[in-house]
XYZ file of C-alpha atoms in Angstrom:
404
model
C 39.096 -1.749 -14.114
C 39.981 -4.373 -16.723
C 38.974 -7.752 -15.381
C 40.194 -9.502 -18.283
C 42.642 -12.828 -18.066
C 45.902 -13.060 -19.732
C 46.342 -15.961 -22.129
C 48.651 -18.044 -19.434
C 45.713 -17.705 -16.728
C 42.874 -18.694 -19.233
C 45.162 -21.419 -19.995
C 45.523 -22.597 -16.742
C 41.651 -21.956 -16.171
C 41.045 -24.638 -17.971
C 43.703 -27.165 -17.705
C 42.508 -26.760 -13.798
C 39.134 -27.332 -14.513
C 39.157 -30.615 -16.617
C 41.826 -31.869 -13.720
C 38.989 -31.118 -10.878
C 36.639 -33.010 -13.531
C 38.296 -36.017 -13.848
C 40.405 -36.369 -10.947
C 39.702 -34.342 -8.220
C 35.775 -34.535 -7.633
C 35.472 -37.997 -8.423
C 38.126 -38.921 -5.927
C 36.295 -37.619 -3.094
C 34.543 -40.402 -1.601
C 37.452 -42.497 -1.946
C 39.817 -39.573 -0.100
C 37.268 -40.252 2.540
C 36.687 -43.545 2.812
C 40.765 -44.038 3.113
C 40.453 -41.578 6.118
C 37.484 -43.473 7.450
C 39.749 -46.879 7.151
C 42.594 -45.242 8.273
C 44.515 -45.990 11.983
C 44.966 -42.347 12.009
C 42.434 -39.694 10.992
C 45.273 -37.098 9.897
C 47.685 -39.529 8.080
C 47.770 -38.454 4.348
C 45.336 -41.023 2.517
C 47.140 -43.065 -0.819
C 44.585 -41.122 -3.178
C 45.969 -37.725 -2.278
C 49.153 -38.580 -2.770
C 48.692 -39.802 -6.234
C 46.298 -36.590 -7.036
C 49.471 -34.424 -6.146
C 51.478 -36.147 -8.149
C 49.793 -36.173 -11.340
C 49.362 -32.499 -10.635
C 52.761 -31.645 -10.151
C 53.264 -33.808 -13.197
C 50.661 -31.475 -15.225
C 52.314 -28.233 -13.923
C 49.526 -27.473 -11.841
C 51.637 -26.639 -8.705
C 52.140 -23.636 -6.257
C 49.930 -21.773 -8.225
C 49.282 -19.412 -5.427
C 52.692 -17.871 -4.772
C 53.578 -14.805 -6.752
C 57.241 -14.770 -6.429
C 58.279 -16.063 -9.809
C 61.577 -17.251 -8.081
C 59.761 -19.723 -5.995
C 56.353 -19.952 -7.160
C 54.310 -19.487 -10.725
C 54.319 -15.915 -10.285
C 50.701 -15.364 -10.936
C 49.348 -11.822 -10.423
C 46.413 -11.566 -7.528
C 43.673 -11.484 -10.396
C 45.281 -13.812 -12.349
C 45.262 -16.547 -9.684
C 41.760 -15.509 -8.197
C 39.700 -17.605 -10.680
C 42.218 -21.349 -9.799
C 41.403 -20.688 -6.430
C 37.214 -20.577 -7.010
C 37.997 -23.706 -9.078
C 40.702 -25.443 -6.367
C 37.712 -24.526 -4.001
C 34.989 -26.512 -5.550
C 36.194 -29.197 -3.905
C 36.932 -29.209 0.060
C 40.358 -31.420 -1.069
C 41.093 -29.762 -4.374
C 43.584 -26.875 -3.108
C 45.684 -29.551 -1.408
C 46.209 -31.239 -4.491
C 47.938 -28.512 -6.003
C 49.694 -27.646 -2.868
C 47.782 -24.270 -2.410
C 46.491 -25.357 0.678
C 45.991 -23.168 4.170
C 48.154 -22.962 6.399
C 51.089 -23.950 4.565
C 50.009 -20.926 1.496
C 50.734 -18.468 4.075
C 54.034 -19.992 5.945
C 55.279 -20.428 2.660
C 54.689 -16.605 1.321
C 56.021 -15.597 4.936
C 59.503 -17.266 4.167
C 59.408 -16.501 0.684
C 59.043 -12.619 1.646
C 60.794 -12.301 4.959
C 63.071 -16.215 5.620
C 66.269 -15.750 5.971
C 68.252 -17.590 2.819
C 68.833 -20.392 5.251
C 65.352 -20.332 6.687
C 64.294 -20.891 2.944
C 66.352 -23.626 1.997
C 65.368 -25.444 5.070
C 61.629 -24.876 5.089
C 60.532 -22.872 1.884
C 62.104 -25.731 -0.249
C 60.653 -29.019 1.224
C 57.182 -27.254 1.797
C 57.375 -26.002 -1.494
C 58.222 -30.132 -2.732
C 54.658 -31.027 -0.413
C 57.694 -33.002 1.009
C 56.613 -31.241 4.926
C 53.575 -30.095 6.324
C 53.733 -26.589 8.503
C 51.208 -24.766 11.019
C 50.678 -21.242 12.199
C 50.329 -21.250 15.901
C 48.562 -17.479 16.846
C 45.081 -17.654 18.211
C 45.049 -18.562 22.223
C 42.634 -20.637 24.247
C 42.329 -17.648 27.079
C 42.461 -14.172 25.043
C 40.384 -12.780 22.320
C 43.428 -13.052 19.751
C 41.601 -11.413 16.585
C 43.291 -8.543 18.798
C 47.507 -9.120 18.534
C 48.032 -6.992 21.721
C 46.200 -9.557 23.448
C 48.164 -12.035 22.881
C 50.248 -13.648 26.094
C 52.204 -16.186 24.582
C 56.181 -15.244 25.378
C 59.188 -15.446 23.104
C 62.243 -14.564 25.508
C 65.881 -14.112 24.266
C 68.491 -16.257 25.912
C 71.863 -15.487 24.577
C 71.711 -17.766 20.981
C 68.643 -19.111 21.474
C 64.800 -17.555 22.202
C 62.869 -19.680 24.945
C 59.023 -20.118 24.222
C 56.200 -19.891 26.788
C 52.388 -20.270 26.105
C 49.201 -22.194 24.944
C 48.159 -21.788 21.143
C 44.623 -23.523 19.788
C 43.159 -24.252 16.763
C 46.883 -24.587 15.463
C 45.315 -26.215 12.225
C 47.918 -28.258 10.716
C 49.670 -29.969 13.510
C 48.634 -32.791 13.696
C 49.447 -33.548 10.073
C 52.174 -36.790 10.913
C 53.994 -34.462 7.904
C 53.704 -31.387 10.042
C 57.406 -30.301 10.551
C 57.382 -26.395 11.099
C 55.601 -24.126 13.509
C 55.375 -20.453 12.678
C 55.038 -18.981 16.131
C 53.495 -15.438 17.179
C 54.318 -14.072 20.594
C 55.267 -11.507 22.580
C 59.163 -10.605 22.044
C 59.041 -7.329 24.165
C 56.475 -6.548 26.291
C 57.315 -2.905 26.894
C 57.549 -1.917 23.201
C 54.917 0.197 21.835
C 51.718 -2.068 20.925
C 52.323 -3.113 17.364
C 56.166 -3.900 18.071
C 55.775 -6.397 20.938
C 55.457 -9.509 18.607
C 57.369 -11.372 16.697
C 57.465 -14.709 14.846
C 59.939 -17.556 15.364
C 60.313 -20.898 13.429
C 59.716 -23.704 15.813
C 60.546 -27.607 14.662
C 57.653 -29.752 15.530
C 59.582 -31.787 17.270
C 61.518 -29.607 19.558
C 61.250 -30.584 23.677
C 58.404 -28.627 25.046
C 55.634 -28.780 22.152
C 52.812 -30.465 23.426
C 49.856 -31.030 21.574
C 47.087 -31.722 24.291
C 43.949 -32.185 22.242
C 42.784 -32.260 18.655
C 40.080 -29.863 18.688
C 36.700 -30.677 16.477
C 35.104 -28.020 14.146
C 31.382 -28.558 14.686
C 31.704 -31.898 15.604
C 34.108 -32.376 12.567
C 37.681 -34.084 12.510
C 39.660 -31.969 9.933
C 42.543 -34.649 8.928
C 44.862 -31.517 9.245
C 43.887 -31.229 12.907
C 43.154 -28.235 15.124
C 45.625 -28.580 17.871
C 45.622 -27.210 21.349
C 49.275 -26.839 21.802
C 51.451 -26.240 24.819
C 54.993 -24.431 24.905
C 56.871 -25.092 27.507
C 60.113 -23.810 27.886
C 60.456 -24.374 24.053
C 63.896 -23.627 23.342
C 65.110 -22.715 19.621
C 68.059 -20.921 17.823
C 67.993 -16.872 17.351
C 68.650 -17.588 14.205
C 65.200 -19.055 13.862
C 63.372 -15.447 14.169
C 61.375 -14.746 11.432
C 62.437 -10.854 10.257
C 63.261 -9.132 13.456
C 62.058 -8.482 16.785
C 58.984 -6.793 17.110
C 58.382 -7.011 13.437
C 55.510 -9.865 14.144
C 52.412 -7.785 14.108
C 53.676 -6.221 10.400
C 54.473 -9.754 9.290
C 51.237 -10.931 10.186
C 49.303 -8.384 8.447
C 51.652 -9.218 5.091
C 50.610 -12.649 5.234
C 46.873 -11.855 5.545
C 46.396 -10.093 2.638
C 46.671 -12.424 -0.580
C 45.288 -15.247 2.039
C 41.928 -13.087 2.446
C 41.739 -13.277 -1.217
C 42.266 -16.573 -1.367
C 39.524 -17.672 1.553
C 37.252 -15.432 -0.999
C 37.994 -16.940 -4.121
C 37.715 -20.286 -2.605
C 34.414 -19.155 -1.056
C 32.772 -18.569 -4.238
C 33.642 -22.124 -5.231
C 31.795 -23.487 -2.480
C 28.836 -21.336 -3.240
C 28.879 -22.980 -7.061
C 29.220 -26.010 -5.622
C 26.499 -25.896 -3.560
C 24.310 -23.973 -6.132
C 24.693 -26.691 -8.618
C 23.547 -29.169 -5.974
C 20.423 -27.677 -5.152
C 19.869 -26.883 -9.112
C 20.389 -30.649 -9.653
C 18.132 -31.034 -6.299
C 15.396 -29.007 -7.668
C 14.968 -30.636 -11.151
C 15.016 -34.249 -9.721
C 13.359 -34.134 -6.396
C 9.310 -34.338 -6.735
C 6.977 -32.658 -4.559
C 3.198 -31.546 -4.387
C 2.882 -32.769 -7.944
C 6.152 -31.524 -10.102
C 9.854 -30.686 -9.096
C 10.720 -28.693 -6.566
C 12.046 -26.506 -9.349
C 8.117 -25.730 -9.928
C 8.005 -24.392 -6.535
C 8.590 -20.382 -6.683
C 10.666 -20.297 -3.489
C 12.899 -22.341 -4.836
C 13.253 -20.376 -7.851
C 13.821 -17.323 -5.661
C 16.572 -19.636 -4.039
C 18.252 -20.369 -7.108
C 17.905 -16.820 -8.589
C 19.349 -14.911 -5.124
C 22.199 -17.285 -4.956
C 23.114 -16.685 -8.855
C 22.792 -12.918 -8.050
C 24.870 -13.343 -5.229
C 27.778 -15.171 -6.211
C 28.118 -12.601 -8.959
C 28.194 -9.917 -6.726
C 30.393 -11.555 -4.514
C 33.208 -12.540 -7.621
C 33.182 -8.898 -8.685
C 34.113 -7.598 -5.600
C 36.779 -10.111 -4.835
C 38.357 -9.156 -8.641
C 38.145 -5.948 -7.638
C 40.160 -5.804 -4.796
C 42.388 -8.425 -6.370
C 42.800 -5.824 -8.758
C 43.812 -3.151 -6.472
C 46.255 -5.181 -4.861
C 48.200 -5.763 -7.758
C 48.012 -2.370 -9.130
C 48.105 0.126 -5.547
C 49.141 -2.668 -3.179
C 48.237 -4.336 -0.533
C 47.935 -1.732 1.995
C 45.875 0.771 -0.747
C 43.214 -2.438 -0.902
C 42.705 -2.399 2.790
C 38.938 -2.021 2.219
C 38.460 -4.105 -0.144
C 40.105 -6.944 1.564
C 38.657 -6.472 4.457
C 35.006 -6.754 2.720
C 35.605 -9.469 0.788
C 36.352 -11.381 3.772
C 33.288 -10.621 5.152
C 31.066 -10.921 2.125
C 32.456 -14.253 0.933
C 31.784 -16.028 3.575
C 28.116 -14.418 4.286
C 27.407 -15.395 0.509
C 28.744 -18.737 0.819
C 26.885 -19.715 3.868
C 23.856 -18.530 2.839
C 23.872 -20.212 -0.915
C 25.154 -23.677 0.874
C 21.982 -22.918 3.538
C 19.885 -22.716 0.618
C 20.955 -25.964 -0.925
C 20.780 -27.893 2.372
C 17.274 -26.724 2.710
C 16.663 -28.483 -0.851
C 17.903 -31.327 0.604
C 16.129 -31.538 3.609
C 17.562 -34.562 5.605
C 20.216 -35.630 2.675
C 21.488 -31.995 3.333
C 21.974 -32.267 7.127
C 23.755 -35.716 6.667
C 27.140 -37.417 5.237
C 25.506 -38.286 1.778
C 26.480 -34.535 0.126
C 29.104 -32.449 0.573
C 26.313 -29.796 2.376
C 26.637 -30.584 5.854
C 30.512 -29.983 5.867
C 30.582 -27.119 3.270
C 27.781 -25.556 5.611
C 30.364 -26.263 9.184
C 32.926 -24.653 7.114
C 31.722 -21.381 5.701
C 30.565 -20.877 9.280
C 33.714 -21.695 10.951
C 35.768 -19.359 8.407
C 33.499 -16.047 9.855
C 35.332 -16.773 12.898
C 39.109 -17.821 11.518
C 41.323 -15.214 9.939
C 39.465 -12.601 11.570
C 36.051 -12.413 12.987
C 33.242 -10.810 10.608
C 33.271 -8.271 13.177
C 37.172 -6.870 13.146
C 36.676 -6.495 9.711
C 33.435 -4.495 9.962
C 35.577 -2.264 11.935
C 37.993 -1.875 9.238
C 35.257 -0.989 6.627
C 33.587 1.407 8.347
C 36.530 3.160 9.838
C 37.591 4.008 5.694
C 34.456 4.926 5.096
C 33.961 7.600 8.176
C 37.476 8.843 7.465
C 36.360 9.887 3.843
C 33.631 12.148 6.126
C 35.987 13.399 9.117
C 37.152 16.601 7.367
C 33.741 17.189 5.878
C 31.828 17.381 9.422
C 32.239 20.534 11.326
């Protein structure tokens, strides 16, 4: 395995990190205070808007997206180490436009849009010009399993009629939210993989109803988590993303490089927090010294370092893989990277708070929200436990043909 960057990605590497140095981290409290002063919690605040320009400006833009045509055409491993820098910061991916959920929507039309569908919707999301959403998981089904899921896309003659209830539709209530990317059930007698598809749904079509914004422990994301309503939602055929009953395949094509992204970006959290509680430690006194004196803490500092190492080598391993076997080949490893990143990352940020004590629990870090999200992202894209699945279902297989 060589791990080793290529002169454009070292490049980048640090061109990224003296713009989160100078620009991105110390606009933080002002991103929030904006958002604090703001009439509405998910309007785009001024200071983000000038981050992504000078960005853009620097060349530091859809850095995520391999297709060269579209994107900068970064390999897997190549982009892995942006992302752990982008996610030192909970804003910083956003200012480069790399941000989830649009990432994904935009790698679904890049692969699979129709030349129209790109031009309409690759194009402006590509600009930051629109804002998108991916409407899957349901309020009343365990979604993390696609045959579950009730939502209905029926055909009527040019047009497909939606019918269901989507939540945590993060994204939507962006006021630059103009595209849904829908998942539902297309044919209900296929066999199980081939009953979904996905169909492009304007924000603004008759029958999308957002009913509530939905917190994330007690959080309000300025994206939003929507709990949406379709109701007789209708849209042009020509809107289907790919074909009928080519949803669940889709899906699965958009998961990959995002798992490795939600990794990558996981490990940034887990420096960001280490370096907090190392900055902690060496300032905070205690029982006669710095906490740093104190050989739990060490232990703290010297797991987490372990940890996060651990953790990156794994992730640039099966960011290796994808690039040179595939996607489908790295189906372990992607699977236990999602698992692992967020396990580290929860744990370091634990740690830190801990350090803390009652500045960690509050508003005065970035702890207390670094600690809702690595908790909240065990659930999203996949619950710890589907993944599990996936691991250990590789593993017995290697076994299967040994066992009488």
């Amino acid at each position: 395995m060589d791990f080793a960057y290529s002169a454009r990605a070292a490049g980048l590497q640090e061109r990224l990190r003296s713009f989160m140095d100078e620009h991105v981290l110390p606009a933080e409290p002002v991103y929030d205070r904006q958002i604090a002063e703001s009439a509405n919690p998910h309007a785009l605040p001024p200071v983000m808007a000038e981050l992504k320009e000078k960005a853009r400006a620097d060349g530091l833009w859809n850095l995520f997206l391999a297709h060269g045509d579209w994107g900068a055409g970064l390999t897997n491993l190549e982009y892995a180490p942006l992302a752990e820098l982008m996610g030192r910061s909970i804003i910083g991916n956003e200012v480069f436009n790399c941000s989830a959920p649009d990432t994904g929507n935009m790698e679904l039309l890049a692969l699979y849009g129709t030349g129209e569908q790109r031009e309409r919707w690759l194009r402006p999301l590509l600009d930051a010009r629109i804002r998108s959403c991916f409407a899957m998981t349901e309020p009343d089904v365990a979604s993390s399993d696609a045959r579950n899921i009730r939502t209905r896309i029926t055909r009527d003659g040019d047009h497909y009629v939606v019918n269901g209830r989507k939540w945590y539709t993060s994204g939507i209530l962006d006021p630059d939210c103009e595209l849904i990317i829908l998942m539902g059930v297309s044919d209900p007698a296929a066999p199980a993989y081939r009953q979904q598809s996905m169909i492009l749904v304007p924000r603004h079509t008759p029958g999308v109803t957002v009913l509530r914004d939905l917190p994330m422990f007690g959080y309000t994301d300025r994206l939003g988590h929507g709990d949406v309503l379709f109701d007789n939602v209708r849209v042009p055929a020509a809107n289907l993303l790919g074909g009928e009953g080519e949803g669940f395949a889709l899906a699965q094509g958009r998961l990959g490089p995002g798992r490795m992204h939600y990794a990558m970006r996981a490990v940034g959290f887990a420096e960001r927090a280490l370096g907090l509680m190392c900055e902690r430690a060496l300032s905070r006194v205690a029982f006669g010294g710095p906490l740093a004196d104190q050989g739990v803490v060490r232990e703290w500092i010297a797991r987490s370092r372990i940890e996060i190492e651990q953790l990156r080598l794994l992730v640039l391993k099966a960011a290796w893989l994808m690039d040179t076997v595939g996607n489908a080949a790295a189906r372990m490893e992607v699977a236990a990277i999602k698992v692992a990143a967020l396990d580290v990352a929860h744990r370091v940020v634990d740690r830190a708070v801990q350090a803390h004590g009652a500045a960690g629990v509050s508003d005065d870090t970035v702890l207390a929200r670094l600690f809702s999200i690595t908790r909240a992202l065990r659930i999203a894209d996949g619950p710890d436990e589907v993944h599990l699945r996936t691991v250990a279902r590789q593993e017995l297989a290697k076994y299967k043909e040994k066992t009488p």
